[in-house]
Short mmCIF file of C-alpha atoms in Angstrom, two decimals:
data_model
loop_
_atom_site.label_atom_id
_atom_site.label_comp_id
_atom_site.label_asym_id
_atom_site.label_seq_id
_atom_site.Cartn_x
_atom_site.Cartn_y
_atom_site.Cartn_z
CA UNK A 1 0.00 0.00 0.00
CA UNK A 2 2.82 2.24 0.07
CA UNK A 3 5.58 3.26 -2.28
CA UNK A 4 7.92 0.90 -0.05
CA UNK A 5 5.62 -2.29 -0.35
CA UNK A 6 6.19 -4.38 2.19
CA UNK A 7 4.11 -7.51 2.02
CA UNK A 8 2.25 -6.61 5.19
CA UNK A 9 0.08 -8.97 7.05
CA UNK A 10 -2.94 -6.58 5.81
CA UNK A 11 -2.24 -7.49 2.46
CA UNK A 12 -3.28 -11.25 2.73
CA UNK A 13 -7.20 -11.88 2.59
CA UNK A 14 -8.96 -11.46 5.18
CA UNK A 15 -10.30 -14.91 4.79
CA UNK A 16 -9.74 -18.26 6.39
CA UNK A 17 -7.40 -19.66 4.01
CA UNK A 18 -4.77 -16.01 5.02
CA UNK A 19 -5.07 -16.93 8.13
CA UNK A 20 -4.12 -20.69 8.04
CA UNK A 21 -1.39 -19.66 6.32
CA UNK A 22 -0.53 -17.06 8.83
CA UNK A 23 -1.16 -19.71 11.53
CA UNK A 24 0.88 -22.37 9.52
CA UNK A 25 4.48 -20.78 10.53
CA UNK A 26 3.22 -21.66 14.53
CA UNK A 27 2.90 -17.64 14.60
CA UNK A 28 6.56 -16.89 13.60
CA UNK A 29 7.36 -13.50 12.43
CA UNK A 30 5.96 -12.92 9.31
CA UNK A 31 8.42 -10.47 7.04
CA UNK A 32 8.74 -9.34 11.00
CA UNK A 33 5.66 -8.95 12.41
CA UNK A 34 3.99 -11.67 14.78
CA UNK A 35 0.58 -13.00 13.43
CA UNK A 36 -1.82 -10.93 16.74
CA UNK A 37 0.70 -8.03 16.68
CA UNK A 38 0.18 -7.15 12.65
CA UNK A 39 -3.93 -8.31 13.54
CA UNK A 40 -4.04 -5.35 16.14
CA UNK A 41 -2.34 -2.91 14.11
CA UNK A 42 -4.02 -3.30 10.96
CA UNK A 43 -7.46 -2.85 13.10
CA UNK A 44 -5.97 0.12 14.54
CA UNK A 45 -3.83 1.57 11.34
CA UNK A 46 -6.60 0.45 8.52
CA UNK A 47 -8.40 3.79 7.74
CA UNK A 48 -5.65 6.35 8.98
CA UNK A 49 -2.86 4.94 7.41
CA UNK A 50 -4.18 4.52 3.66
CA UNK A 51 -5.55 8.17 3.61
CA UNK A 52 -2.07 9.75 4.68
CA UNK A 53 -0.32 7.80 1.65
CA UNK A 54 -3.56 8.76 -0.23
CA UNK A 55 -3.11 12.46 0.42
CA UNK A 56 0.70 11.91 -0.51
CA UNK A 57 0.51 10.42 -3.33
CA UNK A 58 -2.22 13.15 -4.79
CA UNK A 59 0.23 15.99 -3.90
CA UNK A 60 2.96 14.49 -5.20
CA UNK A 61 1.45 13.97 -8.53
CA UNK A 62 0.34 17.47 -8.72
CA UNK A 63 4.06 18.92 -7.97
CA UNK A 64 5.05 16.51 -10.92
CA UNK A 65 2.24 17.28 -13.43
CA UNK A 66 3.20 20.94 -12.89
CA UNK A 67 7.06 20.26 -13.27
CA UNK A 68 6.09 18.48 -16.42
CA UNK A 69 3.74 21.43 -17.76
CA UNK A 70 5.86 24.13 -16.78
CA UNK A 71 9.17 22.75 -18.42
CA UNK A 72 7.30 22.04 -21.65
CA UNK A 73 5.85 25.44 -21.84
CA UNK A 74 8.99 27.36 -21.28
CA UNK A 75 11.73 27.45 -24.18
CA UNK A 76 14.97 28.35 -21.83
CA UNK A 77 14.01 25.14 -19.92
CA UNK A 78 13.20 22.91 -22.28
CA UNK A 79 16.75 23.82 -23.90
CA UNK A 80 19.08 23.61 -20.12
CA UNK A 81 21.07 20.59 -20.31
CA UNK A 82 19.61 18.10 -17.38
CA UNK A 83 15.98 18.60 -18.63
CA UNK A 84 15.95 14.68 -19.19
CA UNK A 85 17.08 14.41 -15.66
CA UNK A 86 13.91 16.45 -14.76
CA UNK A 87 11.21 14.76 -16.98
CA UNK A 88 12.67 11.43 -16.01
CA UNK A 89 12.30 11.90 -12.33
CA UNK A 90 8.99 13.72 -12.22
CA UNK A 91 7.54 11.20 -14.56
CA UNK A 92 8.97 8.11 -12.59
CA UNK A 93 7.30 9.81 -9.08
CA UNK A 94 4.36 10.40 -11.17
CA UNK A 95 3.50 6.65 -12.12
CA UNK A 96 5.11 5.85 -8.35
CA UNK A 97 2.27 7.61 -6.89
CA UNK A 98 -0.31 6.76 -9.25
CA UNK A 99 -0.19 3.15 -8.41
CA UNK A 100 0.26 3.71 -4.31
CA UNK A 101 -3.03 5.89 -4.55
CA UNK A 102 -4.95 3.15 -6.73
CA UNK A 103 -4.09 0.66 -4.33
CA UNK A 104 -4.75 2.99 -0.83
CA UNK A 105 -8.10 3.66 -2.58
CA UNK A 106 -9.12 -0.08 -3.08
CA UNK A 107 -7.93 -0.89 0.37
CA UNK A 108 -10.01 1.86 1.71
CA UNK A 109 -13.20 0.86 -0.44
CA UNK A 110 -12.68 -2.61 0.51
CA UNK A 111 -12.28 -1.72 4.62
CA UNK A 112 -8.50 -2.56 4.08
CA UNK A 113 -8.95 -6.24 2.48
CA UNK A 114 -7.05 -6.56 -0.44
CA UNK A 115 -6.81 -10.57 -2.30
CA UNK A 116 -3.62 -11.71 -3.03
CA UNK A 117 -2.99 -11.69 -7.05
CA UNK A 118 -0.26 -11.77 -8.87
CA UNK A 119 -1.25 -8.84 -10.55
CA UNK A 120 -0.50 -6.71 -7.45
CA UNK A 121 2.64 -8.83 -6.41
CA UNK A 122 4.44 -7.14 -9.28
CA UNK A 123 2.72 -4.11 -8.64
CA UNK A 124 3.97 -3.44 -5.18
CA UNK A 125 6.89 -5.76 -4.54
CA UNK A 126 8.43 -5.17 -8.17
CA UNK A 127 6.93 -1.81 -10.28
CA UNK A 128 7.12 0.39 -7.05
CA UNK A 129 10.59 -0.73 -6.24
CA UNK A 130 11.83 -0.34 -9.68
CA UNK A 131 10.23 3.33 -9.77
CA UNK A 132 12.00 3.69 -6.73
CA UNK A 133 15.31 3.15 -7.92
CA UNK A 134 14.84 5.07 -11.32
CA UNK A 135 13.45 8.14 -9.09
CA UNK A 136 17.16 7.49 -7.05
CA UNK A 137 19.01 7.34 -10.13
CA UNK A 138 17.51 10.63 -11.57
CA UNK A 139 18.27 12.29 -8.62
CA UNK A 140 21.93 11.02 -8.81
CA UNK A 141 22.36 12.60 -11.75
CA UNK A 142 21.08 15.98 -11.14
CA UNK A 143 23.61 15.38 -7.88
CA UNK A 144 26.45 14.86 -10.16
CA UNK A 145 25.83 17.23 -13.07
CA UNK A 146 25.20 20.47 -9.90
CA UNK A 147 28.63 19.09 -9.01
CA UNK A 148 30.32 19.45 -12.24
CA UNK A 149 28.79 22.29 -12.83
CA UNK A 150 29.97 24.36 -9.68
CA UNK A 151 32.70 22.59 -9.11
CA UNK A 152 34.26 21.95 -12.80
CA UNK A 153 32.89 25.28 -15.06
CA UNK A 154 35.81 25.01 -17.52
CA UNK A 155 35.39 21.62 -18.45
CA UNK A 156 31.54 21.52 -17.59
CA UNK A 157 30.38 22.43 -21.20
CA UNK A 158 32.86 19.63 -22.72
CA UNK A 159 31.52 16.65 -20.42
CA UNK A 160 27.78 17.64 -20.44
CA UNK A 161 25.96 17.27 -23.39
CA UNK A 162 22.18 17.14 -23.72
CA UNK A 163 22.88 14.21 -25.90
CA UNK A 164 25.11 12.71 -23.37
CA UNK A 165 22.17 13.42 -20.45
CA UNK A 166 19.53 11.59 -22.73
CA UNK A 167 22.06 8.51 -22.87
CA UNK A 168 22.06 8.55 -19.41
CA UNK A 169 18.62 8.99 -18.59
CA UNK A 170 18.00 5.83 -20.97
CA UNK A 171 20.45 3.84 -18.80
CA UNK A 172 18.55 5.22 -15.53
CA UNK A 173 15.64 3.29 -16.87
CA UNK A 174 17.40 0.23 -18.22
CA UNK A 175 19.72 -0.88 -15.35
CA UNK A 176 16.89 -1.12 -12.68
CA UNK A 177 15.41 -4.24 -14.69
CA UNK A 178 18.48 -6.05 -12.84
CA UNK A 179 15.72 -6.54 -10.21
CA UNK A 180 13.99 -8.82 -12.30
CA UNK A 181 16.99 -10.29 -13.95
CA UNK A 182 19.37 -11.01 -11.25
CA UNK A 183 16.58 -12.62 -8.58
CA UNK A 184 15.55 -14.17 -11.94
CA UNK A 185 19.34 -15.79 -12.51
CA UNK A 186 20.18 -16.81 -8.22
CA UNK A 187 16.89 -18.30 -7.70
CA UNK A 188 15.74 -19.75 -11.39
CA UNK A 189 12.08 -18.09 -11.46
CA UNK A 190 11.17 -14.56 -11.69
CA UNK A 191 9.62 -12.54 -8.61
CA UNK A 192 5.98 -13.23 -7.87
CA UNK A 193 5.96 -16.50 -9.96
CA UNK A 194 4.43 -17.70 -6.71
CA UNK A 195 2.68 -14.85 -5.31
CA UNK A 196 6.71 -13.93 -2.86
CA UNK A 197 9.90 -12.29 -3.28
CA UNK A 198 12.78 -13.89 -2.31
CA UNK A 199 16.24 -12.24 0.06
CA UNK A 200 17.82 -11.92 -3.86
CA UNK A 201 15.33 -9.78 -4.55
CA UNK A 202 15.22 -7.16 -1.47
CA UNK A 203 19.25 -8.11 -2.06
CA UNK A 204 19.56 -6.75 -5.15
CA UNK A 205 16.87 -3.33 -4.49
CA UNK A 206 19.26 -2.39 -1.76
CA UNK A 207 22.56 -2.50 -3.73
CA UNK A 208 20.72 -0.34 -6.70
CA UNK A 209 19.22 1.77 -4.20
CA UNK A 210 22.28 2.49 -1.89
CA UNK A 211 24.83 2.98 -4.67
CA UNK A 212 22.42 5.85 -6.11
CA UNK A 213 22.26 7.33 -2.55
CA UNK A 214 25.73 7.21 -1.92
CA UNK A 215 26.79 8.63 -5.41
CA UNK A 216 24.47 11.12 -4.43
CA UNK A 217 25.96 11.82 -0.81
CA UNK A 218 29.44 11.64 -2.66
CA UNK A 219 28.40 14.71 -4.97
CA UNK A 220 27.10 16.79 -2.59
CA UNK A 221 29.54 16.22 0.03
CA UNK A 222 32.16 17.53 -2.50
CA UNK A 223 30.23 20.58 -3.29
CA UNK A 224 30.14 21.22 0.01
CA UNK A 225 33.44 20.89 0.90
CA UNK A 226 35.16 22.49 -2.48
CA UNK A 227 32.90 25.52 -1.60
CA UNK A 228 34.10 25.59 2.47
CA UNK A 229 37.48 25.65 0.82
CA UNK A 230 37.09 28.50 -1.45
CA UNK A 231 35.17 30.22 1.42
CA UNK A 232 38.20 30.03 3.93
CA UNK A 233 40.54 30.77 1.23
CA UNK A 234 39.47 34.30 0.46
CA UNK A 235 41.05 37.34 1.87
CA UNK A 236 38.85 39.00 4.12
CA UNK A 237 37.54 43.05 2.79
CA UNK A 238 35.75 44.44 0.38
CA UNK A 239 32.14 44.01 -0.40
CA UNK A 240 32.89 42.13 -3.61
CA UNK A 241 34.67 39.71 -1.03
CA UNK A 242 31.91 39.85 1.18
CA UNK A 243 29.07 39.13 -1.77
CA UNK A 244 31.46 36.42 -3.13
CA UNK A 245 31.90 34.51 0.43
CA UNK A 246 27.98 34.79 0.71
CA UNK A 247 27.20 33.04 -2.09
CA UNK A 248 29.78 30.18 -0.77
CA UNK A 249 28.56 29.92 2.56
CA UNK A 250 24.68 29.37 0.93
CA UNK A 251 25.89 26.77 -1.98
CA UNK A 252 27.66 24.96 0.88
CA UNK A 253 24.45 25.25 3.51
CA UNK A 254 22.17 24.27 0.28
CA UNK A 255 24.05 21.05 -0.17
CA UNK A 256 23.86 19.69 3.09
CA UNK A 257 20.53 20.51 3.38
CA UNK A 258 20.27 18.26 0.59
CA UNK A 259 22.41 15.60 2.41
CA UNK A 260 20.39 15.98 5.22
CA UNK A 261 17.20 15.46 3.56
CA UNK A 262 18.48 12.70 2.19
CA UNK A 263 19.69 10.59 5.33
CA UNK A 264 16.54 11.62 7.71
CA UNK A 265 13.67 10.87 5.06
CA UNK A 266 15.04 8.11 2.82
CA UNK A 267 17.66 5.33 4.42
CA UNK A 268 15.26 4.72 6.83
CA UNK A 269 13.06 2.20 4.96
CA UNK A 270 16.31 0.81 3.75
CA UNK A 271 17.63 0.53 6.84
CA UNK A 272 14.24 -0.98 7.84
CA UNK A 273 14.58 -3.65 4.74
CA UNK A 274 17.51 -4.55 5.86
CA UNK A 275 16.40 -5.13 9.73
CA UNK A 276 13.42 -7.65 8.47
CA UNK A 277 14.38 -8.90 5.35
CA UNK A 278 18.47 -9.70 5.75
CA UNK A 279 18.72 -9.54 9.32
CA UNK A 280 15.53 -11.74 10.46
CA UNK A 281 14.95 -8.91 12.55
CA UNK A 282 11.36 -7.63 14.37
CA UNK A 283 9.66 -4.21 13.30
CA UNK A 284 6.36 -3.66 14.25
CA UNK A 285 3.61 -2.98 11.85
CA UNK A 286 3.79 1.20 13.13
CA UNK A 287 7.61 1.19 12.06
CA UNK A 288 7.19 -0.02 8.79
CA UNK A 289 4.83 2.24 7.54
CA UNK A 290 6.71 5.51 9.61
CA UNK A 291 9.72 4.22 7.30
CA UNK A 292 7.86 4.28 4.39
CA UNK A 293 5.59 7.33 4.81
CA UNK A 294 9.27 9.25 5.35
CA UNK A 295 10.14 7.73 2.26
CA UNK A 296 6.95 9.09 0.56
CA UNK A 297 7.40 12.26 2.17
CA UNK A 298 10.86 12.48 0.22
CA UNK A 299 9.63 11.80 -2.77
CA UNK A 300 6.91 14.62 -2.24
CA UNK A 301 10.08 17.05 -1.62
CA UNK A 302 12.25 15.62 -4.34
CA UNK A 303 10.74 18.38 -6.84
CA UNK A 304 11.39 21.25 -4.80
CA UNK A 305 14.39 20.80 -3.42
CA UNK A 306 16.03 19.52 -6.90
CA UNK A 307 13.99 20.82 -9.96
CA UNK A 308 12.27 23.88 -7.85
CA UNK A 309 15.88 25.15 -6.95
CA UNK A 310 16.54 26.27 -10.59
CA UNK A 311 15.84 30.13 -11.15
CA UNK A 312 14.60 29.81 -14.12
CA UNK A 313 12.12 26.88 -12.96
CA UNK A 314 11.02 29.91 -10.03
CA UNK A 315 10.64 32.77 -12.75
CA UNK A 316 8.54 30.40 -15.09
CA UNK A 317 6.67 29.64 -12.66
CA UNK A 318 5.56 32.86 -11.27
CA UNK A 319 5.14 34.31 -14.59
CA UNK A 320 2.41 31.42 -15.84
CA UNK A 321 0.55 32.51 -12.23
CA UNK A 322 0.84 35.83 -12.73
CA UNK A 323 -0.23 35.33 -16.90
CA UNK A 324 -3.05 33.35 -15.52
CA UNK A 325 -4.80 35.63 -12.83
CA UNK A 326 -4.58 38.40 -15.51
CA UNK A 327 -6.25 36.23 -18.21
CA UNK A 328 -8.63 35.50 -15.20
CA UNK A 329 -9.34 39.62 -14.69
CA UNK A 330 -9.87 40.13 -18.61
CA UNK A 331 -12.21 37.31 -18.76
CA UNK A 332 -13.77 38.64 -15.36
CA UNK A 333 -14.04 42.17 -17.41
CA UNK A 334 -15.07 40.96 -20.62
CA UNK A 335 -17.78 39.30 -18.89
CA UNK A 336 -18.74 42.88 -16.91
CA UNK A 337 -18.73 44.85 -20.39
CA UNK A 338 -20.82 42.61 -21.93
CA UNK A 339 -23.66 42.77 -18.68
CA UNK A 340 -22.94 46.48 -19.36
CA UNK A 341 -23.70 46.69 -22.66
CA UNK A 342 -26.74 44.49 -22.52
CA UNK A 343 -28.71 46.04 -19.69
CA UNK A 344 -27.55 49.43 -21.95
CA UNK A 345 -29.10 47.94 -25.17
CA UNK A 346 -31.98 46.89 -23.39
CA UNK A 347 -32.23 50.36 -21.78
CA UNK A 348 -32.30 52.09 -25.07
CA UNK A 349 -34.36 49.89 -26.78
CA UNK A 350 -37.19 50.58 -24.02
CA UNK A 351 -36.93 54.11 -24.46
CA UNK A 352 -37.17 53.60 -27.70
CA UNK A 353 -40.72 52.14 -27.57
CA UNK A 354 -41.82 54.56 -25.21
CA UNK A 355 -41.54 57.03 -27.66
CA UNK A 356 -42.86 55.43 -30.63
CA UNK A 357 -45.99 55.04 -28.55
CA UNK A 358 -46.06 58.60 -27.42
#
């Protein structure tokens, strides 16, 4: 039900075939949570729960249909260099979100039962968690190109190409299908062939996932630290010195913002795989979903903080607001000329029969 799936007690029917096979393990931890522990907190997570990743999931999709409109309406954006970065990542959060809130919906028609089918296996154990790590991969590559851009400007404009950025964009959506492939390969049947996912599975979405987030950490750590260096290197005086350390000690304040973004909202439903999947470990049903709804809650600020930051994204922006309320007022003023000018013609044309008659 989330864009972290776990395969939550509360996913199984509610019938008594789920809950022989619940009973069946002699009420071992199932994916971590005992059999009456996950029963009491679905009864007491069930309608709260699905409406916060509901309400996610709808913001986030608006932030990304209005990335997507506002890039393809302005020229200077459509032409910067890591627009396929952009696109890719909005539209990869997009579909993300799209299927969590399909799913939260059914589970909240349904009072929270959802069957079993294969169909949603690969939805939430496989689509989400490939969407995941394109969305991670995107963002790794905005990381790197804001590095090589601040910290590289001569050679910037020979390593960056927007053909180059396409290439790479393609590759963000082609090496995540090693989550199919390489579970596919270890255990000789695909994922959700029978309705599980196996340890190669959640082994292989960690490694994607935690090589984009530390390529990611790497980048901005550098920015960070190239711009403390140039910042403690200049010679103290003058307001040029004073404007030019300013705009050091924000690019280095932006990009651990960014790192700390990063490590509070989305490790922790890694960290939380690797407790209950690799480490037979216990997380209650409440910790699961806290993981993941930090998770979805950086995916809601993903847009912002790395698409939003662009000037040009901020001027576009304000200037299709400000072109709409004005086309808002002229239609609100066409409208009040034309009441004018009909109560008028209707004026005149009484007056007119008045005096015919007289």
């Amino acid at each position: 039900m989330d864009s972290n799936p776990y395969i939550h007690p509360k996913y199984v029917p509610s019938t008594a075939v789920g809950n022989m096979f619940l009973k069946s393990v002699n009420k071992k931890l199932f994916l971590g949570v005992d059999y009456e522990q996950a029963l009491g907190d679905l009864k007491m997570n069930c309608p709260l729960v699905p409406a916060l990743y509901i309400t996610l999931s709808l913001l986030t999709m608006s932030e990304c249909v209005l990335t997507i409109f506002i890039y393809i309406m302005d020229r200077r954006l459509r032409k910067r260099t890591p627009s396929p970065f952009v696109y890719s990542l909005a539209v990869s959060i997009a579909l993300l979100s799209a299927i969590s809130f399909i799913f939260n919906v059914k589970l909240l028609v349904y009072s929270c039962r959802n069957k079993r089918t294969t169909e949603w296996c690969v939805a939430l154990s496989i689509l989400l968690r490939y969407l995941h790590v394109v969305s991670c991969f995107c963002v790794t590559c905005l990381a790197l190109y804001r590095y090589l851009y601040l910290c590289w400007p001569l050679r910037y404009p020979m390593l960056v190409t927007k053909r180059r950025c396409c290439y790479v964009t393609l590759a963000c959506w082609t090496l995540p299908f090693a989550l199919v492939a390489v579970p596919s390969a270890i255990d000789g049947q695909a994922p959700c062939a029978d309705m599980r996912v196996t340890v190669s599975f959640y082994a292989t979405y960690i490694a994607l996932y935690t090589s984009g987030a530390l390529a990611t950490f790497v980048a901005y750590l550098l920015v960070a630290l190239e711009f403390r260096r140039k910042r403690l290197a200049l010679a103290l005086g003058g307001d040029a010195a004073r404007g030019d350390r300013l705009v050091k000690v924000r690019t280095e304040r932006s990009a651990l913002s960014v790192l700390a973004l990063y490590a509070v909202l989305s490790l922790p439903h890694i960290i939380m795989l690797l407790v209950t999947r690799m480490g037979n470990g216990r997380a209650s049903a409440v910790n699961l979903d806290s993981a993941s709804l930090l998770n979805r809650l950086h995916l809601l600020l993903f847009l912002p903080f790395y698409a939003w930051a662009n000037k040009l994204f901020r001027t576009a922006l304000i200037a299709r607001a400000r072109r709409m309320h004005f086309r808002k007022y002229n239609a609100e003023d066409l409208c009040l000329r034309k009441k004018v000018a009909r109560i008028t013609a209707t004026a005149l044309h009484q007056r007119k029969r008045k005096t015919l008659r007289s």
